[in-house]
mmCIF file of C-alpha atoms in Angstrom:
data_model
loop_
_atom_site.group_PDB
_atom_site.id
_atom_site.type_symbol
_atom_site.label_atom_id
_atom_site.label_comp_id
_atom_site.label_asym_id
_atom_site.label_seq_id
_atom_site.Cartn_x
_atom_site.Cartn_y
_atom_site.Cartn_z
ATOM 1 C CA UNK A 8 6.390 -7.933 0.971
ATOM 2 C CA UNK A 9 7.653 -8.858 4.152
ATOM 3 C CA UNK A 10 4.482 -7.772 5.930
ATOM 4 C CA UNK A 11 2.123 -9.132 3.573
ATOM 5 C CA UNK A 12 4.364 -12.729 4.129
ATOM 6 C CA UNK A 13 4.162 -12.450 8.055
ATOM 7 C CA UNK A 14 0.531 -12.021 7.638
ATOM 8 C CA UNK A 15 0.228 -15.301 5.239
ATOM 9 C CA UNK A 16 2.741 -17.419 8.146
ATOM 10 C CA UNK A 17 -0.178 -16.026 10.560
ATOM 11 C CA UNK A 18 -3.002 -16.882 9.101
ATOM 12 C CA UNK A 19 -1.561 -20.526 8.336
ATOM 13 C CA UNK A 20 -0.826 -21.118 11.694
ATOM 14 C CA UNK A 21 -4.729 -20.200 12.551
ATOM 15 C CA UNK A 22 -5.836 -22.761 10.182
ATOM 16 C CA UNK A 23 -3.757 -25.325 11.501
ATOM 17 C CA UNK A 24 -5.448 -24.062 14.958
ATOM 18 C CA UNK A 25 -8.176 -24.335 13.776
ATOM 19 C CA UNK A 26 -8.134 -28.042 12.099
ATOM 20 C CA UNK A 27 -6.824 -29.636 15.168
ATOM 21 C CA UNK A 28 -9.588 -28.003 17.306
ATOM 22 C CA UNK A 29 -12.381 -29.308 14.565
ATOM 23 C CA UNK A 30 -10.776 -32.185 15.405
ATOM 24 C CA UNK A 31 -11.217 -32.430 18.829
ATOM 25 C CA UNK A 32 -14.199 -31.320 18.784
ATOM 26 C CA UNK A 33 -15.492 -34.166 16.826
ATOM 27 C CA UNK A 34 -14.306 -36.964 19.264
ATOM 28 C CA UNK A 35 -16.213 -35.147 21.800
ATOM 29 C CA UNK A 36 -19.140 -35.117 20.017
ATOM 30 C CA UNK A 37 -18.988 -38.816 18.849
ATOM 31 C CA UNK A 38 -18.413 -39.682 22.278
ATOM 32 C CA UNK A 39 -21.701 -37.593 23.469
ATOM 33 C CA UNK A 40 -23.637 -39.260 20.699
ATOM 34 C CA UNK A 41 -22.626 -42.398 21.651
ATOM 35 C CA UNK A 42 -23.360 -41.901 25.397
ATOM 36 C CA UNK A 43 -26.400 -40.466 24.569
ATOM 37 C CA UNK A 44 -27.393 -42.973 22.234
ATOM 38 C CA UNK A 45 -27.361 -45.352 25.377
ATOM 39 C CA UNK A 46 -29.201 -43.246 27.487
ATOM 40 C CA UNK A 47 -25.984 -42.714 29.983
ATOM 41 C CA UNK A 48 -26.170 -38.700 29.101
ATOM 42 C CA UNK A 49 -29.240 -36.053 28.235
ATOM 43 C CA UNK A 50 -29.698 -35.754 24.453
ATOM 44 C CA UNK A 51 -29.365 -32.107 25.398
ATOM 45 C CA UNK A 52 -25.235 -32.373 25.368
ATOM 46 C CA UNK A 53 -25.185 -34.255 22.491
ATOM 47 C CA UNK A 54 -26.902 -31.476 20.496
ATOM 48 C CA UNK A 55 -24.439 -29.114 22.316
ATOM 49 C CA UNK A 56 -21.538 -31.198 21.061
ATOM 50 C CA UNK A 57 -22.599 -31.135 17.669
ATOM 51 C CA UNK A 58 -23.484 -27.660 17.550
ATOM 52 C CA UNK A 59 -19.810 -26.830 19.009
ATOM 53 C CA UNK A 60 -18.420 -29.150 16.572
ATOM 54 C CA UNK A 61 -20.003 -27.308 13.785
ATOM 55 C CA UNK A 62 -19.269 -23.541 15.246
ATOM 56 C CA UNK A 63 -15.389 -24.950 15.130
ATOM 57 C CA UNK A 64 -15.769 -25.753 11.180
ATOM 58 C CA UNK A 65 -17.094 -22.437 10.550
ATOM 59 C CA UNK A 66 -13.852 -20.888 12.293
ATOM 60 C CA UNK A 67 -11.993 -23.036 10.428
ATOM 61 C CA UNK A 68 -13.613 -22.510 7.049
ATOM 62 C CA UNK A 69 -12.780 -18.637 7.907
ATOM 63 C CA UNK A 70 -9.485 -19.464 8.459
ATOM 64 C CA UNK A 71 -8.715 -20.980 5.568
ATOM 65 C CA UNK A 72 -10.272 -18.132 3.641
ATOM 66 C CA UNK A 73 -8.371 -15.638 5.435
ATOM 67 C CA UNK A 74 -5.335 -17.651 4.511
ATOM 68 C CA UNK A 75 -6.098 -17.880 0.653
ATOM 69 C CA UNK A 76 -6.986 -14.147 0.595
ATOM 70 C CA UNK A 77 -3.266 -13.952 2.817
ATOM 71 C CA UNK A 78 -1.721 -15.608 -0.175
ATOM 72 C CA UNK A 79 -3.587 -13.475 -2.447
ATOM 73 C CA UNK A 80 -1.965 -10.529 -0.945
ATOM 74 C CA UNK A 81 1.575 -11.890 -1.004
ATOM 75 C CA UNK A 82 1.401 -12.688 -4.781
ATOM 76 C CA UNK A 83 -0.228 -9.397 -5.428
ATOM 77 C CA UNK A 84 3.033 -7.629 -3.404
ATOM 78 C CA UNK A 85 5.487 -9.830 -5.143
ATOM 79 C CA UNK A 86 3.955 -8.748 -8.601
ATOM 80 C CA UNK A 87 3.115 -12.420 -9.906
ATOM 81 C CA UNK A 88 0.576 -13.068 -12.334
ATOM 82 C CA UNK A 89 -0.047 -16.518 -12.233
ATOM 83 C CA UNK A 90 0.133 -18.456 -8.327
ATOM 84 C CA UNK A 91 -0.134 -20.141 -6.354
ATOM 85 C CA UNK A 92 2.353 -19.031 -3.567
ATOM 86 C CA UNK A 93 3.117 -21.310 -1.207
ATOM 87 C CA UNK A 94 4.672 -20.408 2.126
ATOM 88 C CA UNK A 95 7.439 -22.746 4.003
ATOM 89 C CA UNK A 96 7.578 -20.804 7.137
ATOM 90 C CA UNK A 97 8.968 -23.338 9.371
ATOM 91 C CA UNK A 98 11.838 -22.309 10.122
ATOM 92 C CA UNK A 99 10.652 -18.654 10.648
ATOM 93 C CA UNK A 100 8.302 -20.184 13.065
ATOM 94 C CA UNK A 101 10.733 -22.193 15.216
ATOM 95 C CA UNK A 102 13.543 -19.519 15.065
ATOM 96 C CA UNK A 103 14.404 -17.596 18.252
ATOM 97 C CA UNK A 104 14.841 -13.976 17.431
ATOM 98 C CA UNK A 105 17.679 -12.143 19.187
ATOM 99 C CA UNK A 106 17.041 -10.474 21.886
ATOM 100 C CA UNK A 107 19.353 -7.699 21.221
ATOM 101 C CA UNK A 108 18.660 -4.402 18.488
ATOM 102 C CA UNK A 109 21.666 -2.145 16.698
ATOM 103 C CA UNK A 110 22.353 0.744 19.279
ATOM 104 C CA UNK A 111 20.869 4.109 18.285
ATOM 105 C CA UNK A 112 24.148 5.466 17.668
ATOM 106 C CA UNK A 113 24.840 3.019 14.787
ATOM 107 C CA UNK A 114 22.002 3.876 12.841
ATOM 108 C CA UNK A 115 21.897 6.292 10.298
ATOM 109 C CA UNK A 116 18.926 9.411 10.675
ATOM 110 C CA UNK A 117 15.412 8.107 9.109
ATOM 111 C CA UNK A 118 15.555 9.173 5.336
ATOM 112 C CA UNK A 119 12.129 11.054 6.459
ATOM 113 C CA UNK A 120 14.114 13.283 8.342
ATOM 114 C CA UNK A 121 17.332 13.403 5.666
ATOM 115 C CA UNK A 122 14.812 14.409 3.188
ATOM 116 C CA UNK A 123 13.073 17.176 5.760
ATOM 117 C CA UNK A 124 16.507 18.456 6.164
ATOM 118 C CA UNK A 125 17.416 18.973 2.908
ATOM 119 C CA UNK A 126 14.377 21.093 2.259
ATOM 120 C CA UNK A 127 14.741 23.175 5.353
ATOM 121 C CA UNK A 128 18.274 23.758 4.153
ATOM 122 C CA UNK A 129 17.196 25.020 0.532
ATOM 123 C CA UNK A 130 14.802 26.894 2.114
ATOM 124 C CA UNK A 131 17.456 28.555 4.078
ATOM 125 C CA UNK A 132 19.899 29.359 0.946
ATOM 126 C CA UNK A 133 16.798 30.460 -1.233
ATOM 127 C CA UNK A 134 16.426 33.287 2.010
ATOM 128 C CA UNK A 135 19.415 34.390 1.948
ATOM 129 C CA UNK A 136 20.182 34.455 -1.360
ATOM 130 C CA UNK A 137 17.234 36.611 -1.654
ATOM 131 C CA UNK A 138 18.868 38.672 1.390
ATOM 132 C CA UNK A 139 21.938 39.498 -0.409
ATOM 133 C CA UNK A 140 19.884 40.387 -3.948
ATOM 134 C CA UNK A 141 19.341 44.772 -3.111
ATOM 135 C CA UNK A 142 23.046 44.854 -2.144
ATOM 136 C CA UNK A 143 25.681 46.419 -4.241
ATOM 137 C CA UNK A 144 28.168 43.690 -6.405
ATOM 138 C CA UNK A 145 31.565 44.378 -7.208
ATOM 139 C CA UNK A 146 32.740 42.346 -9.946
ATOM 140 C CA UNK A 147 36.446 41.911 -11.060
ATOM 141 C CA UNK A 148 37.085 41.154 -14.555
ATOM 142 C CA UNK A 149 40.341 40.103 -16.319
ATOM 143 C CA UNK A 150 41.406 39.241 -19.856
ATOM 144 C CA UNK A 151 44.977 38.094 -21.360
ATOM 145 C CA UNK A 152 45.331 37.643 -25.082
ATOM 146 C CA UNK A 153 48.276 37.160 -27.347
ATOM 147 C CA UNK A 154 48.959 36.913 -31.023
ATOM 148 C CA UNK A 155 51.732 35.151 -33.097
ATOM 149 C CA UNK A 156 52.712 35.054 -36.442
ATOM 150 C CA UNK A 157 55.989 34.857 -37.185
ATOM 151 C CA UNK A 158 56.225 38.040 -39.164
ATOM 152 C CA UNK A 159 59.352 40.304 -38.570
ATOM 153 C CA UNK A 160 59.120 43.928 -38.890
ATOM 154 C CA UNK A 161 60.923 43.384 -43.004
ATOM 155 C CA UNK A 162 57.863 41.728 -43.920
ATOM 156 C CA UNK A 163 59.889 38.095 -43.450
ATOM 157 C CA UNK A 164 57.890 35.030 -42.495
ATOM 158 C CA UNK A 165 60.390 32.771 -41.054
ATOM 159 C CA UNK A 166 59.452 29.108 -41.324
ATOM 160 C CA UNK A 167 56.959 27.576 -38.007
ATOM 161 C CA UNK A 168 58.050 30.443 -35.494
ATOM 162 C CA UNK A 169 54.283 31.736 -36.090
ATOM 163 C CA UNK A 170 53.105 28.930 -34.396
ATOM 164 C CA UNK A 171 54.172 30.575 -30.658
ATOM 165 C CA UNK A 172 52.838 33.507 -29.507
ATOM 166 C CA UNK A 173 55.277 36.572 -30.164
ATOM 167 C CA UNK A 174 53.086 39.487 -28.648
ATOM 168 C CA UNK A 175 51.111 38.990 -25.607
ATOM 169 C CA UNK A 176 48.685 41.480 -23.499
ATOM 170 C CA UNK A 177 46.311 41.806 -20.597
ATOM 171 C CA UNK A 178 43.744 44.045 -19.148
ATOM 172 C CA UNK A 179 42.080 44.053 -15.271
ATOM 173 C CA UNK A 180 38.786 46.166 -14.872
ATOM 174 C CA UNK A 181 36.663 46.430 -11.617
ATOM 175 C CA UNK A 182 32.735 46.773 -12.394
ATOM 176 C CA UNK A 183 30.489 47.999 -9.609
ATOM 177 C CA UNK A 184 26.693 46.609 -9.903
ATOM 178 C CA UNK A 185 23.801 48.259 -8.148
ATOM 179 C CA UNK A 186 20.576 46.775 -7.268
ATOM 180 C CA UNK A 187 17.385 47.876 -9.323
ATOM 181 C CA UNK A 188 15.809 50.594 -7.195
ATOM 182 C CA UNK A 189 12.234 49.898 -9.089
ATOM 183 C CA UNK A 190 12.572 46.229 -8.125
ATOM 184 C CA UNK A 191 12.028 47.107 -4.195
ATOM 185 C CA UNK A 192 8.611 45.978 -3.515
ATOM 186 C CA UNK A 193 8.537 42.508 -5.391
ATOM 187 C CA UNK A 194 11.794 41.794 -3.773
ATOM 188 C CA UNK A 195 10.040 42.429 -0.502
ATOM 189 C CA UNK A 196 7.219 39.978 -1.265
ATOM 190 C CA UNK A 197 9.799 37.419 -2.629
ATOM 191 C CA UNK A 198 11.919 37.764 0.729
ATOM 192 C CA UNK A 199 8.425 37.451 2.546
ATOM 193 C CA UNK A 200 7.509 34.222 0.485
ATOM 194 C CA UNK A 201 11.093 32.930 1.161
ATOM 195 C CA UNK A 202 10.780 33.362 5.233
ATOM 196 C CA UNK A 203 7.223 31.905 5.203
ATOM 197 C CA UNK A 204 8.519 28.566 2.869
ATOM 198 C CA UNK A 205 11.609 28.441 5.517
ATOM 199 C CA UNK A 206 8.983 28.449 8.490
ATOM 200 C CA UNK A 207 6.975 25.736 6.434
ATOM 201 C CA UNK A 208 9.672 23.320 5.736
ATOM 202 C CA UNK A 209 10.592 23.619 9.125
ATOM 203 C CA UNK A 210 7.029 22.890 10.861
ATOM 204 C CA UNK A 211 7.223 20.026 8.269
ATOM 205 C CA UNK A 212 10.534 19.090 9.736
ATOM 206 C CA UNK A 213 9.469 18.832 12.970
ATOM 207 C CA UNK A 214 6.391 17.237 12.314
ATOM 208 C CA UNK A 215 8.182 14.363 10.127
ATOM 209 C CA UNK A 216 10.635 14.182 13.550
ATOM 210 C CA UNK A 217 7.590 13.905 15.971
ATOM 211 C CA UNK A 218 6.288 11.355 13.975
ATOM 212 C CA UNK A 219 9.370 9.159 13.317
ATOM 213 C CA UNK A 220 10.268 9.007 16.755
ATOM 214 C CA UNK A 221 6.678 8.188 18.199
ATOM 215 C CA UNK A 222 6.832 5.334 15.675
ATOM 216 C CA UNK A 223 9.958 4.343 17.117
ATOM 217 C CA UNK A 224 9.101 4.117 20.702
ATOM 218 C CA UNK A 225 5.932 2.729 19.536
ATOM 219 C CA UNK A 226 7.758 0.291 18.026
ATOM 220 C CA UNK A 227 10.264 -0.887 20.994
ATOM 221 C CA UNK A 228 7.319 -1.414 23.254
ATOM 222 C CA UNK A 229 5.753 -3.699 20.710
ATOM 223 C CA UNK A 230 8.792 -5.384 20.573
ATOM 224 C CA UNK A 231 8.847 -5.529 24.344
ATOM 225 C CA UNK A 232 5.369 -7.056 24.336
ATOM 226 C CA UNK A 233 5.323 -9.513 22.543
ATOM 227 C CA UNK A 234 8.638 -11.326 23.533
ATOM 228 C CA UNK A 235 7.194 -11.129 26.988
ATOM 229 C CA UNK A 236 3.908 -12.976 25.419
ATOM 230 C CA UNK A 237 5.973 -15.450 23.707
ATOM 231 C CA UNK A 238 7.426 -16.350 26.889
ATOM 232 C CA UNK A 239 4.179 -16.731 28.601
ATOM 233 C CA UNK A 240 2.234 -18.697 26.050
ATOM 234 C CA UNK A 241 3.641 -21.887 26.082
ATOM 235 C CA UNK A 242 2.819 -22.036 30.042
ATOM 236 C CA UNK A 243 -0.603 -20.683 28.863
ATOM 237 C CA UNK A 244 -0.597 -23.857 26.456
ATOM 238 C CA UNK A 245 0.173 -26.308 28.434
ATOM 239 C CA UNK A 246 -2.664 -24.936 31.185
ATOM 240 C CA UNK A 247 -4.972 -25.153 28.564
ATOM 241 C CA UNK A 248 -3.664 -28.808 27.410
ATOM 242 C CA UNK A 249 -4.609 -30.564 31.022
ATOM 243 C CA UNK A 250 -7.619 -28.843 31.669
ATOM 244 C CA UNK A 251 -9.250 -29.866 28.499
ATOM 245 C CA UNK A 252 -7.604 -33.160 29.087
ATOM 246 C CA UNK A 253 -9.190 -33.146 33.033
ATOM 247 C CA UNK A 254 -12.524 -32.163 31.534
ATOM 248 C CA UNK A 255 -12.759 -34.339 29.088
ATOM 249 C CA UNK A 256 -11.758 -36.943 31.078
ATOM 250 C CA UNK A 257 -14.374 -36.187 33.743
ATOM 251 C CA UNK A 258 -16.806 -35.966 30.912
ATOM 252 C CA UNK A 259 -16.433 -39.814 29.757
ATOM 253 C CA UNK A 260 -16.317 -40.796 33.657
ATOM 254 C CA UNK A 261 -20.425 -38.650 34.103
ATOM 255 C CA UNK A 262 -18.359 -36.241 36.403
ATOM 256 C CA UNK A 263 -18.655 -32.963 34.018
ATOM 257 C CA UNK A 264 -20.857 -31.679 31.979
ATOM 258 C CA UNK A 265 -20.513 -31.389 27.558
ATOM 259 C CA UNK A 266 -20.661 -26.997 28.730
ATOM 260 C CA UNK A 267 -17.219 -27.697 30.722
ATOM 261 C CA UNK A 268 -15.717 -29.725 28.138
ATOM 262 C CA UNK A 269 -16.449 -27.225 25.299
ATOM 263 C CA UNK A 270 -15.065 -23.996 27.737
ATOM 264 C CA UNK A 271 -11.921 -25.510 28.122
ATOM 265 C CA UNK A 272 -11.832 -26.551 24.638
ATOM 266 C CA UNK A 273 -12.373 -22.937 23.804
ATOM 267 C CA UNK A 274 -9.573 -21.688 26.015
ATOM 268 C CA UNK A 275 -7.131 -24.703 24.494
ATOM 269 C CA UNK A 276 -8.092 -23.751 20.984
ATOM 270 C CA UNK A 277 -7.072 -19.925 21.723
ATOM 271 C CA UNK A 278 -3.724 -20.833 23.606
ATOM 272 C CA UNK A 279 -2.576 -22.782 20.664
ATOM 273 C CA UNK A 280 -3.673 -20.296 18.382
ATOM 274 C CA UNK A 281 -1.705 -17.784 21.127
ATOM 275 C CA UNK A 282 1.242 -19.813 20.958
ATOM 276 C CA UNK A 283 1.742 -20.665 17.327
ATOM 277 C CA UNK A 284 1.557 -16.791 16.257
ATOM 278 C CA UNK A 285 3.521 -15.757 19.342
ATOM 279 C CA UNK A 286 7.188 -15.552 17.292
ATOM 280 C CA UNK A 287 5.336 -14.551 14.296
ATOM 281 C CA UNK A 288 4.048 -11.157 16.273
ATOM 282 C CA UNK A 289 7.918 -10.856 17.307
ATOM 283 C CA UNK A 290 9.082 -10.801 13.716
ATOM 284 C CA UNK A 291 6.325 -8.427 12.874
ATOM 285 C CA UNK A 292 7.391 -6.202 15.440
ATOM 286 C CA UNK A 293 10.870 -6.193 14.691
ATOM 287 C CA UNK A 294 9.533 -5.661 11.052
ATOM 288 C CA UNK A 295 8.023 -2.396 12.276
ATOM 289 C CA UNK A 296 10.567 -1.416 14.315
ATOM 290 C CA UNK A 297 12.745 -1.717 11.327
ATOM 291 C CA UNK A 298 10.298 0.628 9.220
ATOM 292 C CA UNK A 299 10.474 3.010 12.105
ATOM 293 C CA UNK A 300 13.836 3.103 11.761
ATOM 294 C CA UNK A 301 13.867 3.651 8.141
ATOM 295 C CA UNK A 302 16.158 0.763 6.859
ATOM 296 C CA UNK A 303 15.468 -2.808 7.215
ATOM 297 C CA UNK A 304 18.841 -3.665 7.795
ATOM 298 C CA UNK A 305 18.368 -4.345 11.064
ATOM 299 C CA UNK A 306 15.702 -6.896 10.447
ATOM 300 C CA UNK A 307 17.575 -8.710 7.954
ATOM 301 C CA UNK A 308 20.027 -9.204 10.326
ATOM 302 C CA UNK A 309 18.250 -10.427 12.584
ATOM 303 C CA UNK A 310 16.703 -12.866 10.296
ATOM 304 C CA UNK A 311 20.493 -13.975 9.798
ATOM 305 C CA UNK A 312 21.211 -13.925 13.031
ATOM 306 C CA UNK A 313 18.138 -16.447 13.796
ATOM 307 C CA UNK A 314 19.452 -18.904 10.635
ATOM 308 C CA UNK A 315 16.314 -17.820 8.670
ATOM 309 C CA UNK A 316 17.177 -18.098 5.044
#
């Protein structure tokens, strides 16, 4: 659920990307037209304008389906019939996530590798149990009885004294078991079946621990990547910003060319699109980082921690 919502917050912010960049390019193309229209500029850029103008619907049109299919996905995860979903991820958006995780001694062992455990060590008991099955078992046995009725040696009952016990007994025995001598060779193969299972659950074991801590470190540099590319995008953005804003500028004044003015729109359209999904990658990463720790504790806090309700 939380993945598929990330996903929806992502594909919102390319649509609103993508709107403001249809946008743009639709003053630049009125202002081509209208240049060319008075014979100041080639006809040539004002068929480039529109055709860059109409490239930047299509990207938007695909951004809005991706978002509706997004939303699709998030009220498929939630388990809701009957929609729409809408998401309010503002505050996800502008929130800072800490910069800080839970220390590895804190956490407790990925349930993966709980669960690998506990088969490894029933594996282990089933062996030995098996190991201890042709040896000799010495059994002690007990039993303590007693009777009362209240009968005296006359033949006189005597009121309620047959409700305590008058006569009381015991007995102790010691029985010696010995293994089945016919039973050798199947309790060879069942020892052998035993030892191989043991040697499986423990490949498995280390397998599931391979895998949970590659996921883990795989996780942490994601984590590391993409706060470092949150902190760079904005000066990306605001790059991006005066160029288009120098190009366009030399455009109206016959000093650039419609090409220029649609490259830097291009590179302005990609830094905003950069920029907006920057913290969104963050909280996806600490989403998986979470999974790769096997509780999302740690993401919920930091959720908390950020003010995100």
């Amino acid at each position: 659920v939380a993945l598929a919502f990330l996903n929806a917050v992502a594909a919102q912010q390319a649509v609103t990307a993508g709107e403001a960049d249809v946008l743009r390019r639709q003053t630049i193309a009125q202002t081509a037209r209208t240049l060319a229209d008075n014979q100041l500029r080639p006809g040539a850029e004002a068929s480039r304008a529109d055709a860059e103008r109409a490239a930047a619907l299509t990207r938007a049109i695909q951004a809005r389906q991706a978002l509706a299919i997004a939303r699709a996905t998030l009220t498929q995860v939630l388990g809701l019939v009957d929609g729409p979903v809408v998401v309010n991820a503002s505050a996800l958006v502008e929130a800072a996530p800490p910069g800080t995780a839970a220390p590895a001694q804190e956490r407790s062992p990925h349930p993966l590798i709980q669960s690998g455990q506990a088969a490894v060590d029933l594996a282990r008991a089933r062996e030995s149990v098996l190991a201890a099955t042709d040896r000799p078992r010495v059994l002690l046995q007990s039993s303590l009885f007693a009777r009362g009725s209240g009968a005296t040696p006359d033949a006189i009952f005597g009121g309620t004294d047959g409700l305590g016990f008058d006569r009381a007994n015991w007995a102790a025995g010691v029985q010696v078991v010995f293994p089945n001598l016919f039973d050798f060779a199947s309790l060879r193969a069942r020892r052998a079946s035993a030892g191989a299972l043991t040697r499986a659950e423990g490949a498995r074991y280390d397998e599931t621990l391979l895998k949970v801590t590659s996921e883990g470190r795989a996780a942490e540099a994601m984590v590391a990547a993409t706060r470092e590319i949150a902190e760079n995008t904005p000066v990306q953005l605001a790059a991006a910003q005066q160029s288009e804003m120098q190009a366009r500028a030399r455009f109206e004044a016959g000093l650039a060319s419609i090409v220029e003015v649609a490259d830097t729109q291009n590179l302005l359209v990609q830094a905003e699109y950069l920029n907006a999904v920057a913290r969104v990658d963050i909280w996806r990463a600490l989403l998986s980082q979470a999974v790769a720790r096997g509780t999302l504790a740690t993401f919920i806090d930091a959720l908390r921690a950020s003010g995100v309700q």
